[in-house]
Short mmCIF file of C-alpha atoms in Angstrom, two decimals:
data_model
loop_
_atom_site.label_atom_id
_atom_site.label_comp_id
_atom_site.label_asym_id
_atom_site.label_seq_id
_atom_site.Cartn_x
_atom_site.Cartn_y
_atom_site.Cartn_z
CA MET B 61 102.73 73.09 61.78
CA SER B 62 102.46 73.31 65.49
CA LEU B 63 103.43 76.21 68.02
CA ASP B 64 105.32 74.94 71.30
CA LEU B 65 103.96 77.16 73.81
CA GLY B 66 107.28 76.65 76.06
CA GLU B 67 106.39 75.24 79.72
CA ILE B 68 103.84 76.91 81.52
CA GLU B 69 101.73 77.83 84.86
CA TRP B 70 97.81 77.72 84.57
CA ALA B 71 95.60 78.76 81.75
CA HIS B 72 92.15 80.68 82.41
CA PHE B 73 88.69 80.75 80.89
CA ASP B 74 87.66 84.76 80.45
CA ILE B 75 84.13 85.08 79.12
CA ILE B 76 84.62 89.58 78.97
CA PRO B 77 80.49 91.52 78.37
CA ALA B 78 79.98 92.68 74.15
CA ARG B 79 81.03 96.13 73.96
CA TYR B 80 83.44 96.37 77.73
CA ASP B 81 86.24 98.79 77.56
CA GLY B 82 89.06 97.96 79.42
CA GLY B 83 90.93 100.73 79.20
CA LEU B 84 94.72 101.12 79.51
CA HIS B 85 96.70 98.75 81.66
CA ASN B 86 99.87 96.13 81.49
CA ALA B 87 99.40 92.37 80.41
CA PRO B 88 99.38 91.17 83.95
CA ARG B 89 102.24 88.51 83.12
CA LYS B 90 103.99 87.18 80.53
CA GLN B 91 101.16 84.95 78.65
CA PHE B 92 99.65 84.13 75.65
CA VAL B 93 95.92 84.81 74.90
CA TRP B 94 94.25 83.35 72.24
CA TRP B 95 90.49 84.96 71.50
CA ILE B 96 88.41 82.07 70.77
CA SER B 97 85.16 84.43 69.88
CA GLY B 98 84.65 87.91 69.85
CA MET B 99 86.14 91.08 68.65
CA VAL B 100 89.75 93.10 70.70
CA HIS B 101 90.69 96.15 69.86
CA PHE B 102 94.35 96.91 70.99
CA THR B 103 95.29 100.37 70.95
CA LEU B 104 98.45 102.48 72.23
CA PRO B 105 99.03 105.53 74.57
CA ASN B 106 101.69 106.52 72.19
CA ALA B 107 101.50 105.91 69.25
CA THR B 108 99.01 105.47 66.79
CA GLY B 109 98.83 102.31 65.60
CA GLU B 110 96.11 99.24 66.75
CA ALA B 111 95.29 96.11 66.18
CA TRP B 112 91.36 94.72 65.38
CA ILE B 113 92.22 90.75 67.15
CA TYR B 114 89.00 88.30 66.25
CA GLY B 115 88.07 85.34 67.46
CA GLY B 116 89.30 81.99 66.33
CA LYS B 117 92.31 79.90 64.60
CA HIS B 118 93.79 83.39 64.01
CA GLY B 119 92.89 84.87 67.55
CA ILE B 120 96.08 83.96 69.33
CA ILE B 121 98.97 87.33 70.64
CA PHE B 122 101.44 87.15 72.77
CA GLY B 123 101.70 90.20 75.60
CA ASP B 124 104.85 90.90 77.40
CA ASP B 125 103.89 94.23 78.00
CA THR B 126 104.38 93.63 81.80
CA ALA B 127 104.50 97.03 84.06
CA ASP B 128 108.33 96.64 83.94
CA SER B 129 109.23 95.98 80.21
CA SER B 130 106.22 98.77 79.90
CA GLU B 131 105.40 102.03 81.05
CA TRP B 132 102.36 102.72 79.73
CA GLY B 133 100.46 99.19 78.40
CA HIS B 134 98.09 98.55 75.38
CA GLY B 135 94.03 99.81 75.41
CA THR B 136 91.41 96.84 75.08
CA ALA B 137 87.91 98.01 73.75
CA TYR B 138 85.73 94.81 73.08
CA PRO B 139 83.25 96.61 70.65
CA GLY B 140 80.95 93.91 69.27
CA GLY B 141 77.43 92.90 70.25
CA ASP B 142 78.16 88.86 71.91
CA GLU B 143 80.32 88.83 74.96
CA THR B 144 84.68 87.80 73.72
CA ILE B 145 85.73 84.10 75.32
CA ALA B 146 89.08 83.82 75.83
CA LEU B 147 91.84 81.73 77.03
CA THR B 148 94.53 82.87 78.83
CA ILE B 149 98.28 80.91 79.39
CA PRO B 150 100.88 82.80 81.41
CA THR B 151 104.27 81.51 80.52
CA ARG B 152 106.28 79.77 83.62
CA ASN B 153 108.04 81.87 85.13
CA ASN B 154 107.01 85.18 83.38
CA THR B 155 109.26 83.60 80.46
CA VAL B 156 109.11 84.95 77.33
CA PRO B 157 109.67 82.10 74.94
CA GLU B 158 111.65 81.27 71.88
CA HIS B 159 110.59 83.35 68.42
CA THR B 160 111.19 85.02 65.20
CA VAL B 161 110.28 88.67 65.67
CA LEU B 162 108.92 89.12 61.38
CA HIS B 163 108.16 93.07 61.71
CA ASP B 164 106.82 95.74 64.20
CA GLY B 165 104.01 96.29 64.52
CA ALA B 166 100.78 93.65 64.20
CA CYS B 167 100.38 91.06 62.26
CA GLU B 168 98.27 91.12 58.70
CA TRP B 169 96.28 89.02 57.07
CA GLN B 170 98.94 88.28 53.99
CA ASP B 171 101.31 87.24 57.47
CA LEU B 172 98.68 84.65 58.55
CA ILE B 173 98.18 83.34 54.88
CA GLY B 174 99.09 78.58 55.67
CA ILE B 175 98.24 79.08 59.05
#
């Protein structure tokens, strides 16, 4: 199994301190983010849904709630006791790669079986 990331511009390695609250913000660009380690809590300002992302092989998302497509963006908090390591990979020309939407909302554990 492989995942084609499409054309990318560059990649950025981030070390986020333990218990950091990133607040409400938009994604700065259309991008993949792979949390290699740590824990991230996503919230939406106008919904009750949330997502918990744990670093590792299932820790990758695609962020496309940029200011041109989302008024409010999302909230991020890093509540763990250890720093969180992330690799950010923006797409070339701020494009969304071909994909299939499985359902609304965050992936559940059963969506990840076999990945």
